[in-house]
Amino acid sequence: MDLHFTDAQATAEERVAVDSEMGAPESSWQSGQRQDSDRRDNDGQSSERPIGDTRTAFAAFGGDAHGRRHRLLPVLHAIQNRIGWISPGALNYIGLRLDIAPAEVHGVASFYGMFSLQPRPPIVAHVCDDIACVTRGSDKLCADLEGKIGPAGSSCSGGRAIWLRSQCLGLCERAPAVLVTSAGEKSHERVSAPASADAVESLMDDAAQGRLPAEPDVLNVQISVPQSAQNRAGKESEFLPLRLLHRIGKGGAPTLETYQKLGGYRGLRKALDLGPEGTLGELAASKLLGRGGAAFPTAKKWEALFLQRDLLRHDPARAHCVICNADESEPGTFKDRILMEGDPFAILEGMTIAAFVTGARQGYIYLRGEYALAAERMQRAIQSANENGFLGDNILGSRLQFNIEIRRGAGAYICGEETALFNSIEGYRGEPRNKPPFPTQSGLFRQPTAVNNVETLVNVPGIILEGGSAYARLGTENSAGTRLFCLCGHVARPGVYEVAMGTALRQLIDLAGGVVGSGKLQAVLLGGAAGTFVGPQELDTLLTFEGTRAIGATLGSGVVMLFDDTVDLRQILLRIASFFRHETCGQCVPCRVGVVRQQEALQRLVIAKPLGSVTQEVAMLREMAQAMRDASICGLGQTAASALESAMQRWSLFA
Amino acid sequence: MILLWGSNARETHPIFFHHLLKGIRNGAELYVVDPRRTSSAQWANLWLGLDVGSDISLANAMGREIIVAGLANEKFIQNATSGFEAYKAHVEKYTLERAERETGVPAEAIRRMAHAYGSAPRSQICWTLGITEHHDAVDNVVALINLALLTGHVGRYGSGVNPLRGQNNVQGGGDMGAIPDRLTGFQHVENDQLRAKFEQAWGVKIQPKRGWHLSDMFEAMEHGDLTMLYVLGENPADSEADRHRALKRLGGLEFLVVQDLFYTSTAELADVVLPAAAGAFESEGTVTSSERRVQRVRRTVPPPAGVRDDLEIIFDLARRLGHDWGTPDPEAIWNELRPLSPMHGGMSYRRLEEMGGIQWPCYDESHPGEMFLHGRLWSEPLIGPRAPFSVVEFEPPVDQLDEQYPIRLTTGRRLDDYNTGVQTRKYASPLRRKEALDVSPEDGQFYKLREGEKVRVTSRRGSLVAPVRFDSALRPGLAFLSVHAHDQIATNELTIDAVDPKSGTSEFKATAIRIEKV
Amino acid sequence: MTQSPNNSQPLDAPRPTIPLPRGPVPQAPPERERRSIEIKIDGESVAVAEGSTILDAAKKLGIDTPTLCFLESLSPVNVCRVCVVELEGARTLVPACSRKVEPNMSIRTDSERVRLSRRLVLEFLASSVDLSTAPAVHAYMDRYDAHPERFGSARATVAQPVIIDNELYVRDYSKCVLCYKCVEACGVDAQNTFAIAVAGRGFSAHIATEFDVPLPDSACVYCGNCIGVCPTGALMFKVEYDMRQAGTWNESRQTQTDTICPYCGVGCDLTVHQQEGQIVGVTSPVDHSVTHGNLCIKGRFGWQFVQIQPVDPDGK
C-alpha cells in the first residue's frame, strides 16, 4: 500500500530492535534506505532489478493483504523493551517494515498499557494497588514510596527509573506485589513480592546499575501452591490426589524429562491411538467445561472444528487454529501463571491433543505481558518439545504437524476476551468483535479457532489417559472434575488450591487456614472484578457452576478473595469501578461511557454527596447496570456492574 | 488480475482506484507497469519499472511468453480473431532476454506478469497517458489489445482493455463527433450512407472528408493553411508540447477566438474572448465517463453576470451567421441526436435520471445499456467481423538520451491538480507544494544538489529554472515534472511535439534533459 | 512538427462496420441465489433474503430503528448500540444493524428493555459529547425521553479545542461519538489511506493521526470522505464552519443539485449544496454505483473556481 510518513527517523538502535524481530529488510522499500538492488541505473541501459515486491503473501493463513501485520505486537514489544518507549521515528520504521500506516501503528500502540508513547526512563516499577494487594498493605507501600521518591510518576536512581501504580499483577498470593521492568540491549523483568519500599528502591537501583539476578522471578511452590507440601509428603487428604497441580514443584524447574517421568505425554500418545473421534468421545464423556469463566463444554468447541475438517482438506486457504488463552488478568487470579511456571509441558500437551482433534497446525499461546517467568518457562518448554519431536512436523512419529508460538499481551485486560485476543494477535487494537460469527466458525485470521483457557488444557491429558467417564465421576453431576481456586486477600495461606467441584466455600477457606486480618469475615469476592460478592452467611454454598448460579454468583476465573470486617467495601467497589474505567476498550457506548458514569456515581456516594438522593443514585446505578449488561458488545461491559450489583443487593452500603 | 499500465490511477482516478482496491481486498492481483514507483505501484503484487517508452517490447515479450507457455486461448483466437499467425511469427523475436535489454525489467518479472495475466480466470488491462502520450501511442494500445485477444480476456465480465479517460467528457466529446473523422455515435464521415442520414436530418451538406486533428491544425498554422481558430475550453498555450513553437504558431494566427471560464494564457493571445459558464456546475446537458456512462450535468448555481452558457454563445454565433436556431434547449438537442446515433437511441433524459446514467450502447428505451463491450466475440457463430491482431515493433522515444541530455524527463498529474491548473489552482489544497523537478536522491547526490536548490533544466527545445525535490519513487536517470503549474514551471518549454500520426498526440512522456546547477 | 517514424500496419482506413454490430446484451455473472428467511418482528412476520440484517427486515416493515454508526456503504461496526433490539432467547440485546436474520427469530424493537438501553445509550452520548450539530440524535432523544443532565455537571466529557490545521476542513472532536465511520471511510472501506485511526483506550479513545500530528503532516489526502460519513458534524467543511461562526449558515435556504464532476473521466456524481447562489459544500450519494458516496480532493473541494467573479466587465 502507499504509505506516508512524517519526517521523524528511527535511530540506529531502534532499527536494530525492529530488525531483531523482523530480520533485515528485504528491500529498500521496507527500510527507507536505498540499496543498489532496488533501483535502476540510467534510462535505456540494462541494469539492476527495479522490482519492488510490495505485498509479500502471508502464506500460512492466506488472503490477508496485510501480510506482516500480525508481527506488530512483537515488534512493539521489541522497541519498548530495548528503548523504553516508542518514538515517532521508531513508529515510522515499524510502519515501513510491516506495511502498516503510521496512524494505525499509533492506534494499536496507544491501546496497550505497557507501551509508552512518550519518553520515559528505562526502568519502571509497577506497583500494584488493586483490591487483593490493598488487603495486604499496598496502601502503606505506596505511601512509603511517595515518602521516599515522591508521588507516582516520580523518578529515582539518577533519573533512570520511575514508579507507577498498577492494576492487579496476578501475584496476589504474595501481595503486595511489584513488577520492575528495565529496558535496554538486554531487557529485564523482575518481581518483588511481598514488596517493601526499600526492596523496590534497591531493585530499581540494581537495575540501573545492571546488577539484576538472572532469573526473572522464582516460583516458590510452598508459598504459591500450599497443597504441594501435603502432596509431596504423600499425605492423604479429602482433597487429594491433586490432578492439576501434582507435578508442580517436583524435580525443580520443569524439564521435558521430569514431565515424562511424571506421566507427561501419555495422554497424547493415547489420543493418537484413539484417533480424533475417539479422543473427542472421551472428552465429551468427561463433561469438561471451560475454566476461563464462560464454562462452555470443551468437547463441543473442538467438535465444531473437527466437523469442518473436510473443508480444511479441500481448501488450501483454510487453516484451523488452536489458542491457549493465557492472558489471565482478572484481579485476584493467578492460577494460570502458576500452571505455566510450574507445569508448562502439560499445557503444550493439552494444546497438541487439541490440534490433533481439530486439525489445527498452528497454535498460539496468548500470554499476559506482565508474566515474565511464565513466558520464559513456556518458551523454554516449546523449544524443548520442538527439539524432541513433541512439536513440529512429525509429532511422536505420527505425522501430526503442530507448532506453537507465544504472543505476549501488553497490558490490556480486554485482550483476555477471545475475539479481542484475535484482533490483538492479528496486529489490530484489542477490541472485541461482535458475535456471531463465533470463533469456531471465524476466529483468528477469520479461520475456525478453538480458544481454551490454560487450566482447561491442563485437564485434557489426564482425561484422555484415565478416560472421560472416570473424570466425570469427580465433582458433581453438572460440574465435573476438579477446579483451581485462587485464594487471596484476608486468608491465612493465600495460594492456588485444587479441590473437587462441589466443595463448600467454607471448606475451601478452611483449607487455606481461615480468615486473617481481624479474623472476622465481612465478604468474599468470587470470580474477580467481573464476579460477585457473597456474604459470611453464604459460606455453605457448594462451589459448582449450578451452586453459585443459585445464589446469583459465579465461579468466574476461580478467584476467592476474602475481606475482613475492617475493610471499607465501598472503597473496594470504587477500586473495581476504577479498574473497569481503566480497562474498557472504549469501543461501544454503553461500556465506554457507562463505566465512567458508574465510577462517578460511586465516587459521589462514597463521599456522601449524591445527586438528588441516595435512592436516586442507586436507581440510576441499577439502570446503568442493566443497559451495560444488555447492550455492551462483550463480557467486560456486561459484567462491569456485577460486583457492585451483588454488593448492593447484600448490604446497604450507602444509606 | 488487474494490469495497470502507464497509469497512476491512485492519484489520477482516485474513485476508480477505490473499486480496484475492493478487488484487491477480495483477492485480485495487481501488476503495475510504470517507470516510477508510484502510489499505485505500491499496491501491486509486482511493480515493473520499465524504461520510458519501451512498452511495446514488454507487451510483445509477454505475448511471446503466453504463447510459449501454452496460455493462449486457442479456441477464442480461432473463432474470433484474425492475424494470429503473423502476430506469433512477429513476437517470436521478443524473447524475455531481449525485452529485459530493451525495457530494463528483469526477464523473470516479465515472465511472472505474463503468466499471471494469461492464467487468471479474469484479467483486465487498464492504461492511461503512460501508453498514449508517445509518438507511437496507437501502436502501444494495439500491443495491449493483442494480449487481450491472445488470452480471450475481452468481451467478458471482469476482463477487457480499459483506457482510463483523463477528462470528465473526453469520451463524450468523441461520442458526439468532436473528432476529425466521425459524426455523432462514431459514424464515419467518409461513409456516404451514414453521412446522408445526417444531411437529411439537418438539411445541410456535410463535407465528405475528415478534418484535422489538433496536431494537424498546429502544423497547418505553421504553413499558413489555418489562419483563424476558435478555441473552446482549451488552453493550448500551456498544454501543447514544445511550448515555444506552439506560442509562435498561435501568435501567427490572423484571428483567434477563445471561449473559456478564465482569462487563460491562450486567452491572452486572443482577439476576442467569450466568457463561458462552467459546464459541470452552471449548465445543463450530459457527459460521458470512462465507462461509457452517459450522465446528466445540471446547473447547480447561476453563472456570474455577463457569463453565458456555451450553447447560448453558439446559438448566438449561428444567429449572427444567419441561422436562427431558436432558443437553446439541451434536452431538445439531445433528442435530436438520439435517432441519428443508434448507440444513444434509448437514452431519454428521463431514463438517464432514473437509472443514474446509462452505458452506451443503448439502442432503444427497453435496452439497459451495456456494462462491457465486445461480448459478440464470444458468440458462435461470430457476430460481425473478426478482431484483428496487429504487428507492432518497439521503437525508443524520439527524443533520445545522449551525453548532452542524459536524463529522461517524464510528466504527469498530481492528485490535487488537473491539467494546466486553470480550475484546480483556484482552491487551497493543503497537499500542494511549490512545484519542483523531482529527481532521484542518487541524482541529487551526483549533481551535488540540496533539496529546494534551483537548477537549470534544458532540453533540445527549451530551458527553464526549477527547484529540485528528491523522490525515491524515481530511479537515477529519471526525472519528473507535473503539467499543472505553468506559471511556476512551464514544463512544455521542454517537451517534444513528436506526434503520433494516428492519434495526433505528442510524446509528452519522454523528453531528454540535462540538469545544471545555477 | 517532428514527424516520427511509424512502422505499424495502417489502421486508420475508414471502417464501414463502425459502429460495430449488436451482440447479445452483456450480463454480470448471476448472483448466488439467496433463500428467503422469515422472522417475526413485534409480532409481525416478514420475509427477507438470507444475509439480510434485522435492520433490513425492520425497515421492510416500516419500523424506524435509530442508528448512528451504521451506513450502507461501510462495514457495520455495531459500536453505538443505539439500534439494539430484543431477540427472543438471547441473553443480551443484539445490534439490529449487523445481526443477520436466522429462521424463526422473534424480535422486539420497542420493549422496555430495548427502550431502556436506547435511552441510556443516548444519555451516555449526550452527557459526554457536544451534539449541537447532530439534529438526528435530538429526535431520538425526544423519542426515548433521554435526560443526559441527570449525570450532573461534574461529569467527564470529551470537550476539547477545535482543530483547524488546513483550509478545507475542521475537526471538532468535542462532537465525536466515536462511531468509527471516518476511520472506516479513510481506511479499508473506501479510501485506504489510513491517515486516521482510533487511538488510546476507553473513555480517552479518540480519532487521531499518528502522535496527533496536524493533518498536513499526516497521510491525509483530503478526499473528505470522513466528512461525508460523520453523523454529528465533528468533521465539517471549513466553508460550513466559517459560515456557522459568522451566523450565515442557513440550511432552510439551501438546495441540492446533482451534477457530474468536471475533472477526470470516472464520472463521479456530485451533490452540490448551494445557498444564495454560492456553493457551500459537495457530497455524493451513498447509493451511486460509481462513488458509493466517496469523492477525491478535486471532486470534493475543487469547485471553488466556480465562485470566482469576473473582475472586469469584459470578462477578463
XYZ file of C-alpha atoms in Angstrom, chain B residues 120-347:
228
model
C -6.019 -15.772 -14.245
C -9.662 -16.613 -14.903
C -10.331 -12.922 -15.394
C -7.705 -10.348 -16.307
C -8.017 -6.800 -17.429
C -5.627 -4.150 -18.632
C -6.163 -0.525 -17.689
C -3.998 2.246 -19.033
C -3.700 5.984 -19.089
C -1.388 8.528 -20.658
C 1.710 6.445 -19.995
C 0.573 4.475 -23.019
C -0.870 7.222 -25.177
C 1.434 10.213 -24.757
C 4.035 8.711 -27.032
C 4.934 9.085 -30.663
C 3.695 5.537 -31.160
C 0.606 5.857 -28.972
C -1.759 3.810 -31.083
C 0.878 1.110 -31.522
C 1.207 0.927 -27.753
C -2.532 0.468 -27.445
C -2.765 -2.263 -30.050
C 0.171 -4.057 -28.420
C -2.009 -4.324 -25.299
C -5.098 -5.264 -27.303
C -3.062 -8.115 -28.781
C -2.614 -9.513 -25.283
C -6.344 -9.455 -24.616
C -7.078 -11.185 -27.915
C -4.405 -13.732 -27.248
C -5.901 -14.784 -23.934
C -9.566 -14.101 -24.591
C -9.573 -11.542 -21.778
C -12.054 -9.374 -23.637
C -15.788 -9.295 -24.100
C -16.408 -10.980 -20.803
C -17.378 -9.763 -17.370
C -14.358 -8.557 -15.404
C -11.996 -8.593 -18.352
C -11.182 -6.221 -21.179
C -8.912 -3.403 -22.209
C -9.786 -0.235 -20.446
C -8.384 3.212 -21.193
C -8.974 5.361 -18.121
C -10.099 8.614 -19.642
C -8.478 11.685 -18.235
C -11.299 14.196 -18.590
C -14.879 14.044 -17.465
C -16.162 14.224 -21.026
C -13.322 13.329 -23.351
C -15.283 10.185 -24.120
C -18.455 12.193 -24.661
C -16.648 14.582 -26.980
C -15.668 11.682 -29.181
C -19.116 10.127 -28.925
C -20.649 13.359 -30.103
C -18.385 13.535 -33.128
C -15.775 16.014 -31.910
C -13.069 14.029 -33.687
C -11.901 14.720 -37.226
C -13.330 11.701 -38.987
C -16.550 10.856 -37.177
C -20.082 12.101 -36.854
C -22.102 11.578 -33.702
C -22.029 7.974 -32.486
C -18.689 7.202 -34.154
C -20.324 7.156 -37.595
C -17.631 7.706 -40.190
C -17.911 10.955 -42.078
C -16.464 9.356 -45.182
C -19.200 6.735 -45.295
C -21.739 8.082 -47.792
C -24.670 6.238 -46.361
C -24.099 7.372 -42.824
C -23.391 10.929 -43.900
C -26.564 11.021 -45.963
C -28.599 10.217 -42.877
C -27.260 13.289 -41.106
C -27.564 15.503 -44.169
C -31.190 14.587 -44.464
C -31.929 15.237 -40.821
C -30.093 18.550 -40.695
C -30.923 19.777 -44.196
C -27.336 20.678 -44.974
C -24.439 19.238 -46.898
C -21.618 17.792 -44.786
C -18.050 17.845 -46.046
C -17.341 14.303 -47.171
C -13.758 14.337 -45.917
C -12.298 14.116 -42.480
C -10.891 17.230 -40.823
C -7.691 17.907 -38.960
C -6.816 16.716 -35.516
C -5.165 19.058 -33.072
C -1.600 18.442 -34.185
C -2.609 18.701 -37.839
C -4.115 22.070 -37.030
C -0.949 23.323 -35.403
C 1.051 22.175 -38.380
C -1.442 23.879 -40.679
C -0.922 27.096 -38.715
C 2.781 26.780 -39.339
C 2.189 26.553 -43.073
C -0.404 29.297 -43.134
C -3.150 26.868 -44.112
C -5.039 27.648 -40.928
C -5.453 31.309 -40.079
C -8.464 31.507 -37.799
C -9.027 29.487 -34.654
C -11.999 29.216 -32.277
C -10.880 27.628 -29.020
C -13.488 26.369 -26.541
C -12.338 25.355 -23.098
C -8.777 24.516 -24.090
C -5.543 26.126 -23.065
C -3.107 25.092 -25.797
C -0.705 27.909 -24.992
C 0.165 25.951 -21.862
C -0.798 22.423 -22.790
C 0.866 21.911 -26.172
C 4.193 20.165 -26.295
C 7.151 22.300 -27.284
C 5.509 25.409 -25.957
C 7.883 27.789 -27.610
C 6.815 26.604 -31.021
C 3.141 26.391 -30.052
C 3.111 30.034 -28.934
C 4.741 31.121 -32.155
C 2.068 29.324 -34.129
C -0.807 30.732 -32.130
C 0.729 34.174 -32.401
C 0.805 33.876 -36.179
C -2.956 33.451 -36.499
C -4.974 36.190 -38.170
C -7.900 35.780 -35.793
C -8.170 33.900 -32.534
C -11.370 33.482 -30.524
C -11.165 31.939 -27.047
C -14.208 30.845 -25.090
C -13.299 29.947 -21.537
C -14.104 30.339 -17.869
C -10.950 32.299 -17.209
C -8.503 34.572 -18.845
C -6.051 31.792 -19.661
C -2.635 32.057 -21.244
C -4.331 31.291 -24.551
C -6.969 33.960 -23.955
C -4.199 36.477 -23.543
C -3.336 35.903 -27.202
C -6.935 36.163 -28.416
C -8.633 38.798 -30.496
C -11.983 38.021 -28.906
C -12.623 36.380 -25.545
C -16.073 34.939 -24.813
C -16.629 34.345 -21.090
C -18.367 30.989 -20.668
C -20.238 29.253 -17.872
C -18.677 26.298 -16.056
C -20.057 23.195 -17.739
C -20.330 20.950 -14.725
C -21.873 23.493 -12.374
C -23.596 26.180 -14.401
C -25.150 24.455 -17.384
C -27.436 21.597 -18.431
C -26.520 18.636 -20.577
C -24.772 15.289 -20.474
C -21.227 13.990 -20.177
C -19.904 10.510 -20.838
C -17.475 8.899 -18.446
C -14.672 6.462 -18.993
C -17.059 3.526 -18.611
C -19.239 4.936 -21.439
C -21.803 6.035 -18.894
C -23.822 8.984 -20.117
C -24.854 11.102 -17.147
C -26.633 14.400 -16.673
C -24.864 17.560 -15.639
C -27.039 20.259 -14.185
C -26.998 23.918 -13.361
C -26.277 23.972 -9.647
C -25.618 27.702 -9.324
C -26.246 30.573 -11.711
C -23.226 31.760 -13.692
C -21.788 35.179 -12.836
C -23.273 38.218 -14.502
C -22.203 38.576 -18.110
C -21.119 34.966 -18.381
C -23.077 32.749 -20.761
C -23.648 29.098 -21.347
C -21.671 27.561 -24.229
C -24.913 26.699 -26.003
C -26.190 30.254 -25.834
C -22.937 31.543 -27.256
C -23.027 29.057 -30.111
C -26.696 29.758 -30.826
C -25.976 33.488 -30.952
C -22.978 32.932 -33.130
C -25.199 30.943 -35.507
C -27.729 33.730 -35.488
C -25.049 36.284 -36.410
C -24.048 33.955 -39.221
C -27.602 33.930 -40.468
C -29.090 30.808 -38.891
C -31.769 31.186 -36.275
C -31.869 28.017 -34.252
C -34.298 29.436 -31.737
C -33.717 29.218 -28.007
C -31.184 26.660 -26.840
C -32.747 23.689 -25.074
C -30.265 20.976 -24.073
C -32.876 18.235 -23.900
C -34.250 19.094 -27.363
C -30.733 18.965 -28.786
C -30.181 15.616 -27.108
C -33.432 14.271 -28.512
C -32.390 15.465 -31.953
C -29.290 13.283 -31.910
C -30.887 10.159 -30.448
C -32.493 8.937 -33.692
C -29.287 9.712 -35.571
C -26.900 7.952 -33.212
C -28.081 4.377 -32.642
C -25.946 3.868 -29.572
C -27.730 6.745 -27.815
C -31.200 5.872 -29.073
C -32.646 4.625 -25.801
C -31.241 7.356 -23.576
